Coordinates of C-alpha atoms and ligand atoms in Angstrom, one line a residue:
Chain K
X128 CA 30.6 -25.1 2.5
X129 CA 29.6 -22.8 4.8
X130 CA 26.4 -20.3 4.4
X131 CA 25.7 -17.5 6.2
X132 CA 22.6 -16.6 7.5
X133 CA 20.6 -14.8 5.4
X134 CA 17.8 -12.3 6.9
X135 CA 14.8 -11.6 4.7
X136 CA 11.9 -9.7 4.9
X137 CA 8.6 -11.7 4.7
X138 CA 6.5 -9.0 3.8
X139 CA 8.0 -8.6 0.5
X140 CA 7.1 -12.2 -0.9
X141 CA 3.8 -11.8 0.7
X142 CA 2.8 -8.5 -0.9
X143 CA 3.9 -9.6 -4.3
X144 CA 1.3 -12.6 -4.2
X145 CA -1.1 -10.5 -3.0
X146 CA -1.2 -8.6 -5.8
X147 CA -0.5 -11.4 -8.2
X148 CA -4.0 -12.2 -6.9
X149 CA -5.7 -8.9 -8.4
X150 CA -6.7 -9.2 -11.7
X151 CA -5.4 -5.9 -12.9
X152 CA -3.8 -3.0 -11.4
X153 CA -3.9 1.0 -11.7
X154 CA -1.5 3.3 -10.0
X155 CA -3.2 7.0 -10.6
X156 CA 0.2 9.2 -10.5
X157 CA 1.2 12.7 -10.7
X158 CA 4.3 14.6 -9.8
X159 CA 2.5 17.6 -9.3
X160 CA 0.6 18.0 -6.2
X161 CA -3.2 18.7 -6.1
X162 CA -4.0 17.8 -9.7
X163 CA -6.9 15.5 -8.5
X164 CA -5.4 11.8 -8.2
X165 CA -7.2 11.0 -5.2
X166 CA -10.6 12.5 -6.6
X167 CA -10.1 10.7 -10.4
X168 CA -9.0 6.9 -8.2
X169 CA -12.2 7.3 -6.5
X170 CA -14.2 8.2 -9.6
X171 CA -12.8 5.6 -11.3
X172 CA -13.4 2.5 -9.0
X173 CA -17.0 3.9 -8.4
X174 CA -17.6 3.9 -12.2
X175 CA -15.7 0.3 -12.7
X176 CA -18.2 -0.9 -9.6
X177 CA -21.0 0.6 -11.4
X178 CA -20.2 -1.6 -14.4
X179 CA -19.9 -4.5 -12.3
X180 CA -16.3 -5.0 -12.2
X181 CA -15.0 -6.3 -8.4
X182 CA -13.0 -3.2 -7.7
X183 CA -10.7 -2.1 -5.0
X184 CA -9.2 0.9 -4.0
X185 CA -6.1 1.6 -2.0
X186 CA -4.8 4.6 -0.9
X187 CA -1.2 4.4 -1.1
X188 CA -0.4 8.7 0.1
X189 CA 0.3 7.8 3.7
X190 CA 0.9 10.9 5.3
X191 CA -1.9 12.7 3.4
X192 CA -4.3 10.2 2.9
X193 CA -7.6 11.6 1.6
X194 CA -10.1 8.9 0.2
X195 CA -11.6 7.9 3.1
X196 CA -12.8 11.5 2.8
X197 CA -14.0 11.3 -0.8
X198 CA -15.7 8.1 -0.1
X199 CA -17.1 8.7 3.6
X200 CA -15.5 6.4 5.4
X201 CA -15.1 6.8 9.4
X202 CA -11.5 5.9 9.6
X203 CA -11.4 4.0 12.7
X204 CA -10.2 0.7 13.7
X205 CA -13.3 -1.0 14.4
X206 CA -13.8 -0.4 10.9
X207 CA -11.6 -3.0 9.9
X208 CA -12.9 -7.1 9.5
X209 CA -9.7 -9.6 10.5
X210 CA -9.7 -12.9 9.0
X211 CA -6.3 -14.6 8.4
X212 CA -5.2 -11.1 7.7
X213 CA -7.5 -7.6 7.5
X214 CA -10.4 -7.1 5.3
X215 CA -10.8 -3.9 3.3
X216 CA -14.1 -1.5 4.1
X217 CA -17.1 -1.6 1.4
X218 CA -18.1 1.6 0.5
X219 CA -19.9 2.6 -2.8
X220 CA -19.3 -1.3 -4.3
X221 CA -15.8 -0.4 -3.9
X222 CA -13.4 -2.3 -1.5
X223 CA -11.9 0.4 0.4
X224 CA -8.3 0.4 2.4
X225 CA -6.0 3.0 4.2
X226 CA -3.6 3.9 6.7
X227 CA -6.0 5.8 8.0
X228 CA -7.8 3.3 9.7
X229 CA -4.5 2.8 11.4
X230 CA -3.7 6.2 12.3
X231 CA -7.7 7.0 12.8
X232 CA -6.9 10.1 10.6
X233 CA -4.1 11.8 13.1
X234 CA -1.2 13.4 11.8
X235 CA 1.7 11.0 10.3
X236 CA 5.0 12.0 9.1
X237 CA 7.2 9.2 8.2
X238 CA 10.7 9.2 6.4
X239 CA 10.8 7.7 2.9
X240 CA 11.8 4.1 4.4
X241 CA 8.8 3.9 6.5
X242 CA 6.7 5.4 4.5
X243 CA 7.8 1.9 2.2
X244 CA 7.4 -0.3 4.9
X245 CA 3.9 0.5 5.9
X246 CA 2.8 0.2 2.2
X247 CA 4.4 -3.1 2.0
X248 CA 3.2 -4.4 5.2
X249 CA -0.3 -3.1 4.5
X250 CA -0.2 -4.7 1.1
X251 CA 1.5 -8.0 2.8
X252 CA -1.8 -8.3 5.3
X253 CA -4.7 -6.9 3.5
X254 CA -6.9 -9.9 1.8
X255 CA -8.9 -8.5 -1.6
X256 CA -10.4 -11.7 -2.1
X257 CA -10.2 -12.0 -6.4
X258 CA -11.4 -8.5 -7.3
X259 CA -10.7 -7.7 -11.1
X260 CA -9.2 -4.3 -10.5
X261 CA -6.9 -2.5 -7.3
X262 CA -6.8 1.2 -8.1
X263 CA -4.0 2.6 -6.2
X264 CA -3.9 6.5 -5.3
X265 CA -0.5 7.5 -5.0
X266 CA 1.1 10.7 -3.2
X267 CA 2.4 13.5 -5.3
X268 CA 5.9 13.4 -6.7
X269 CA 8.1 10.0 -7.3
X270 CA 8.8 8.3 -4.1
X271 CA 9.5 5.4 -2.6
X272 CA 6.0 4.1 -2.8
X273 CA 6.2 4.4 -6.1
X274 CA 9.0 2.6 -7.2
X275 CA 7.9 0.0 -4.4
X276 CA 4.8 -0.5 -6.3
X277 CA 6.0 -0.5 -9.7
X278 CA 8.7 -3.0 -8.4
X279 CA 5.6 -5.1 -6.4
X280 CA 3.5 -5.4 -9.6
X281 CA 5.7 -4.8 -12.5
X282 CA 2.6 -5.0 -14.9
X283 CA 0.6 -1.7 -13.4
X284 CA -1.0 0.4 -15.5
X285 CA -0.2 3.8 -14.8
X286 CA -2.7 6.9 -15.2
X287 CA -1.0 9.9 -14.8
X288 CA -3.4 12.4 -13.7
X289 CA -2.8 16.4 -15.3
X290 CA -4.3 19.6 -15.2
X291 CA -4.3 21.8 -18.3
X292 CA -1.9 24.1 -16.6
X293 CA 1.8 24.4 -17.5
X294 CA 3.1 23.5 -14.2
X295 CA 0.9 20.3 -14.2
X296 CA 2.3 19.7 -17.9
X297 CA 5.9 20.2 -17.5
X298 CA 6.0 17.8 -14.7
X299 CA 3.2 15.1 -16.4
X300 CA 6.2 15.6 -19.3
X301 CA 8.8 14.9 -16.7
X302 CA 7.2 11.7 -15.2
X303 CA 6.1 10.3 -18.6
X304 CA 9.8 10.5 -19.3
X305 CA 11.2 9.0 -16.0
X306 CA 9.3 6.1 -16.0
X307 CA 9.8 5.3 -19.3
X308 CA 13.7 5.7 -18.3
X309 CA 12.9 2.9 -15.9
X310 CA 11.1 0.3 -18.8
X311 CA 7.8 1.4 -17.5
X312 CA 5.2 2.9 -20.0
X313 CA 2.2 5.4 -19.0
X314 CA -1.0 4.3 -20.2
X315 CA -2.7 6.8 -20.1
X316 CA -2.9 10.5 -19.2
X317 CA -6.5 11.7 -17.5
X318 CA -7.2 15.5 -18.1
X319 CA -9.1 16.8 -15.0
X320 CA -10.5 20.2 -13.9
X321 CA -10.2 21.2 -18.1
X322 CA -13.3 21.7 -20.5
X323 CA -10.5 21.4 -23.3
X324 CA -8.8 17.9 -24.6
X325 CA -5.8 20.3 -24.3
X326 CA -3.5 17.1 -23.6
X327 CA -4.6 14.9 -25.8
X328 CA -2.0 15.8 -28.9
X329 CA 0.8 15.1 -25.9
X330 CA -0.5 12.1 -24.9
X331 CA -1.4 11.1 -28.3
X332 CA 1.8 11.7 -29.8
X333 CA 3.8 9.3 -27.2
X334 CA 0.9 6.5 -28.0
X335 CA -0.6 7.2 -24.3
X336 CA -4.4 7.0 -23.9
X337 CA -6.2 10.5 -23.6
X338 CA -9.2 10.1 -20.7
X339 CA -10.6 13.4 -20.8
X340 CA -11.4 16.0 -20.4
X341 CA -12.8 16.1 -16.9
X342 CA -14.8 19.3 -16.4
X343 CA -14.2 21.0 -13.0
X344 CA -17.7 20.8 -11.6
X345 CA -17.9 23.3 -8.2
X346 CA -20.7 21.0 -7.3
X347 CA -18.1 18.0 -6.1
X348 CA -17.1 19.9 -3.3
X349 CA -20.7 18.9 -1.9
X350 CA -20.8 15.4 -3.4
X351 CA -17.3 14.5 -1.1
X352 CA -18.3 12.1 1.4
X353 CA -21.5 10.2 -0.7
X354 CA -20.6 7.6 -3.3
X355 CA -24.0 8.5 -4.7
X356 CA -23.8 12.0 -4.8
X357 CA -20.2 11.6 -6.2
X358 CA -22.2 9.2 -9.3
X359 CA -24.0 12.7 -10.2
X360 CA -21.3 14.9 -10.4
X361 CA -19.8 15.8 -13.9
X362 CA -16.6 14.3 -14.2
X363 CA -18.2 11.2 -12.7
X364 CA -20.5 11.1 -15.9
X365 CA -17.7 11.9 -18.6
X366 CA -15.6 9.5 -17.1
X367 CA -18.4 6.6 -17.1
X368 CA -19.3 7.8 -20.8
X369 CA -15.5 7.3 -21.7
X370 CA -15.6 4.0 -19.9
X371 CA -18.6 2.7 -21.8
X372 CA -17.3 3.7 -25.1
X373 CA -14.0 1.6 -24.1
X374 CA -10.8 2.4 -22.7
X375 CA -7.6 0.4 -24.0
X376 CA -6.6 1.5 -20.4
X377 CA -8.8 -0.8 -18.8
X378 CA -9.3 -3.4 -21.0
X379 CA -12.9 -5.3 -21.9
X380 CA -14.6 -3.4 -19.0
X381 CA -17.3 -1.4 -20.9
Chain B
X130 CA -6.3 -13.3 12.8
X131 CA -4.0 -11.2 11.5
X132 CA -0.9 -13.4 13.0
X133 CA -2.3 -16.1 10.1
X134 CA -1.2 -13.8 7.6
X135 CA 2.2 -12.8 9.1
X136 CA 2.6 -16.7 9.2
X137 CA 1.7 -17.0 5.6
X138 CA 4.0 -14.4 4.2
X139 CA 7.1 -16.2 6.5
X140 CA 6.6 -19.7 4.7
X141 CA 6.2 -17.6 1.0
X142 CA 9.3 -15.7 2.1
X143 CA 11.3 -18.9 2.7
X144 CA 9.6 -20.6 0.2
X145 CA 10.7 -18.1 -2.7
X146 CA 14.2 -17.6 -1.4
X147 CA 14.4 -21.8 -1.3
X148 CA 13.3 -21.7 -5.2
X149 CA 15.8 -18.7 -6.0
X150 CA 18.5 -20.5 -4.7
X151 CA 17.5 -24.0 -5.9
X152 CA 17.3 -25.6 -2.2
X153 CA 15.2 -28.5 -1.3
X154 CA 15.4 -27.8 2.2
X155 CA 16.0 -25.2 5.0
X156 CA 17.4 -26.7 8.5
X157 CA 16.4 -23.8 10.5
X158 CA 14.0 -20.9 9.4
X159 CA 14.8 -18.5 13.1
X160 CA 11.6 -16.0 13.0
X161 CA 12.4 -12.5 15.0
X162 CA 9.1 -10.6 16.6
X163 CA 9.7 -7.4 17.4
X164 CA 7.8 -5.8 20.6
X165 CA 6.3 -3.2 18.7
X166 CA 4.3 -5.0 16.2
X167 CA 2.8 -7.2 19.4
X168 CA 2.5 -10.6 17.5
X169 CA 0.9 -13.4 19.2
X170 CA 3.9 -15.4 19.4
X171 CA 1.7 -18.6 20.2
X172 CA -0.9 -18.2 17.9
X173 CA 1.8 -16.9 15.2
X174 CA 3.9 -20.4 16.3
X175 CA 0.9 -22.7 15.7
X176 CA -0.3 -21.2 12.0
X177 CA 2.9 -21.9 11.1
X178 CA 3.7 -25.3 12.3
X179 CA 0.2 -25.8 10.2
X180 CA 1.4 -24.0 7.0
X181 CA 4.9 -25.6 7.3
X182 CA 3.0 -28.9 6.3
X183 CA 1.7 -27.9 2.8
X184 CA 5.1 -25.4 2.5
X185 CA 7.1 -26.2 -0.8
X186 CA 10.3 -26.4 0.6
X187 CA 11.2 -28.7 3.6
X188 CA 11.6 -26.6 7.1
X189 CA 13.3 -29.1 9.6
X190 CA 12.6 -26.3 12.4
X191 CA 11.4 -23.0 13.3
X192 CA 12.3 -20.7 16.4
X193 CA 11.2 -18.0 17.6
X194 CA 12.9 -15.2 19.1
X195 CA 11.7 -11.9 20.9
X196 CA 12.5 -8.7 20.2
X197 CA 12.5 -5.6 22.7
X198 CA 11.3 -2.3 21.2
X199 CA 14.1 0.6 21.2
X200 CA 13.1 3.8 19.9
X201 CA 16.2 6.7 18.7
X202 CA 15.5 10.3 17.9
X203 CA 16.5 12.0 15.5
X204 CA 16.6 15.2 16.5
X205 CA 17.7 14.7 20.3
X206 CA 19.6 11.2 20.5
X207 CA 17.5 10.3 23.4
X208 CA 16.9 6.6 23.5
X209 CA 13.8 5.0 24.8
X210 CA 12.2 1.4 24.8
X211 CA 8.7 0.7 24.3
X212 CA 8.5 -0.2 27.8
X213 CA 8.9 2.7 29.6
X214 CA 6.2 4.6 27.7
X215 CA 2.1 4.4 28.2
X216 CA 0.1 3.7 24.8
X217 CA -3.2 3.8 24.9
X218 CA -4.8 0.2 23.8
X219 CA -6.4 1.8 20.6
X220 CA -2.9 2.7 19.3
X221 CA -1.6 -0.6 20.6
X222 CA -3.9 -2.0 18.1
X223 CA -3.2 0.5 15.7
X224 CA 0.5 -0.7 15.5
X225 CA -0.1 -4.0 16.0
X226 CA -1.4 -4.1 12.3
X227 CA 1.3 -0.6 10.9
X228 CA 3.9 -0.4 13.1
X229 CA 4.7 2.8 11.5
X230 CA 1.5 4.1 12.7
X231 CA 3.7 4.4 16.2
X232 CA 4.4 7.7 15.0
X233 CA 1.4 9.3 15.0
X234 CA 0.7 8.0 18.6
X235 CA 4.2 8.8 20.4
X236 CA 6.5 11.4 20.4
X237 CA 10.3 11.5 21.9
X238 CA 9.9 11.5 25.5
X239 CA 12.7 14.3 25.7
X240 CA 12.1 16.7 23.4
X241 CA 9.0 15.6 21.6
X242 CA 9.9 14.9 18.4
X243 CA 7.8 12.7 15.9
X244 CA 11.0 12.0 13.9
X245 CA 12.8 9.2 15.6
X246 CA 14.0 5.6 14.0
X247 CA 12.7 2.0 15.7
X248 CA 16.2 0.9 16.1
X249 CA 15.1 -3.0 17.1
X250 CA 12.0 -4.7 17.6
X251 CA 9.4 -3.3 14.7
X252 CA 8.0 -6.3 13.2
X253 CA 8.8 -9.7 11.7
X254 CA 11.9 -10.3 9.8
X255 CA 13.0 -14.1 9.2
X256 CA 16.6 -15.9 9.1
X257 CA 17.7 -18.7 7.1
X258 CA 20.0 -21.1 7.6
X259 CA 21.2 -23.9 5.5
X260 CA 23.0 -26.5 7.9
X261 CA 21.8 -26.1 11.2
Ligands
LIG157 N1 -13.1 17.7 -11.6 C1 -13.1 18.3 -10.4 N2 -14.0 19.3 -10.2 C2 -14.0 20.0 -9.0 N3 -13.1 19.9 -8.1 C3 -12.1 18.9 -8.2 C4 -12.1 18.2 -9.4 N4 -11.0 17.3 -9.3 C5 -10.4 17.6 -8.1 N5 -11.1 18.6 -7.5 C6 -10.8 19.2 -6.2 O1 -9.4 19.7 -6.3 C7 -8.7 19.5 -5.1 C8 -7.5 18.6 -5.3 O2 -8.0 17.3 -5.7 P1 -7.2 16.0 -5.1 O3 -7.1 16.0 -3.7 O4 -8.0 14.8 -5.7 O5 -5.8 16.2 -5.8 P2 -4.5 15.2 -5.6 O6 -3.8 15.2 -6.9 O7 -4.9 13.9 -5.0 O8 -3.7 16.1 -4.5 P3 -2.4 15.5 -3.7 O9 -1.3 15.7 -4.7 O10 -2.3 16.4 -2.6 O11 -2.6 14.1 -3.4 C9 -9.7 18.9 -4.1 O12 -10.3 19.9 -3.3 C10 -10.8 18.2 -5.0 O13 -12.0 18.2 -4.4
LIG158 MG1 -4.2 12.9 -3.3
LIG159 ZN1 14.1 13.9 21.0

């Protein structure tokens, strides 16, 4: 018999372990745009540190990345520790990594493929070293990093991030029902910039998690850049309360 | 080094696709190193000859094989190779690690455009071949 050759991608195999390697997983979604993903994934693994949990964080939006921002982060090369593959950035207790580092924060605009081959490659090289918990912010909308991650770590939780507003809703509505088309359930829904549990009946009555609600607090705008001034802000405090109470979301971390 | 992980995810690679497919052994696992991505294709050739060892599925040999870098536009059709452009050594870096990050270092040499396709020579992709 004769075989052909067959051409693989290494990355693939080498991503997959990667994140076998993470104890759990949390992709913070939204279809909508500008809802507050990247400010709730860096909120959330500042709160998990706090706690004690090994925690990473991973920005996934390549051509908008924005958590180096959030956190403070210079993103620069030099940044970036090499050993048998690159070591993510500390910041906050949080282990910190982006394409920014990569791109030192220039413009990028990448087609849909390469957007999915620069997550899997960075996912393929970057060593977490056993942390308990890899939040993942993800870009607006359903694209290929998403359904390469969800296909990467078939066990994510997701935490689809809303506003109170109907546009937010209709489209939380939308991805709640498209992933669950695709076998993969939401675990919870965060409320953000809301003084209301307004979504909590919807998440509720599709047995998703409510996390909420996250007050809009005009002092964050000041507190992006300093894990510490980020710890004082309001939806920093709800969220930790919420987390010490319990979250099915996340497990025994309390 | 970051060639140590490239390394790592070739003999995972061949090791998963060996234990798909129920193979005890690969005659010849032919790695391809694209230009762009700048791999170390010593360094690369000994963490793998090291890995190889404690690999769970025999590899009876490894080559390796250069790729040039060819750029396309998208919006032009101008073709260009890595070679006859200038990067600066930070974004050499850059991409050694993302290649993608090539595009927010170089633009089409013609018209400028930041939308173009890596035709050949991006990164690592493996072959495997069963009877050598
Ligand atoms: N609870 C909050 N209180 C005050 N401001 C907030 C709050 N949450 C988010 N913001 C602000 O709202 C804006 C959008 O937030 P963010 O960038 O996190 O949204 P996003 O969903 O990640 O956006 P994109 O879809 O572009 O990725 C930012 O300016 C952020 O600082
Ligand atoms: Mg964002
Ligand atoms: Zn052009």
């Amino acid at each position: 018999m004769s075989w052909a050759l067959t051409v693989i991608d290494p990355r693939w195999a080498m991503a997959r372990e990667r994140l076998r390697g993470v104890g759990r997983v949390f992709f913070v979604e939204s279809s909508k745009g500008g809802v507050g993903k990247t400010v709730f994934s860096a909120l959330l693994a500042l709160v998990l540190a706090e706690k004690g949990v090994r925690v990473g964080l991973f920005d996934a939006d390549f051509t908008n990345p924005g958590l180096h921002t959030v956190l403070g982060v210079e993103p620069v090369l030099e940044a970036i520790g090499e050993d048998k593959g690159v070591l993510p950035v500390e910041a906050g207790g949080v282990l910190f990594m982006s394409i920014a580092f990569y791109t030192g924060g220039r413009p990028l605009g990448l087609r849909g493929y390469e957007a999915s081959s620069a997550l899997v490659e960075l996912l393929a090289v970057t060593r977490w070293g056993g942390i308990d918990a890899l939040v993942v912010d993800t870009p607006p909308g359903i694209g290929d990093e998403h359904m390469d991650l969800h296909w990467l770590r078939p066990d994510t939780r997701v935490i689809a991030v809303s506003t109170p507003s109907r546009l937010a809703v209709e489209s939380l509505i939308r991805l709640i029902e498209y992933l669950g088309s695709q076998g993969i359930r939401v675990a919870a829904v965060a409320e953000n910039m809301s003084d209301k549990p307004s979504l909590r009946p919807l998440a509720e009555d599709r047995g998703i998690e409510y996390i909420g609600p996250l007050p809009y607090d005009p002092g964050l705008e000041q507190a992006l850049g300093s894990p510490a001034g980020l710890r004082s802000t309001k939806p920093y405090r709800v969220l930790r309360r919420l987390v010490d109470r319990g979250l099915d979301t996340l497990g025994w971390w309390r | 080094m970051h060639e140590w992980a490239l390394a790592e995810s070739i003999i995972r690679a061949a090791e998963e696709y060996a234990s798909r497919n129920g193979l005890q052994r690969i005659s010849l696992l032919r790695v391809y190193l694209g230009e762009l991505q700048a791999i170390d294709h010593e360094i690369l050739g000994f963490a793998l000859d090291n890995l190889r060892r404690e690999a769970g599925v025999a590899i009876d040999r490894i080559e390796i094989v250069e790729e040039e870098a060819v750029f396309r536009c998208n919006r032009c059709g101008y073709e260009w190779r890595l070679s006859d452009t200038d990067l600066p050594e930070e974004a050499r870096e850059a991409i050694h690690f993302v290649p993608e990050a090539v595009h927010a270092y170089m633009a089409c040499p013609r018209c400028g455009s930041r939308d173009y396709v890596v035709v050949s020579g991006r990164g690592v992709r493996i072959e495997v071949d069963l009877e050598g």
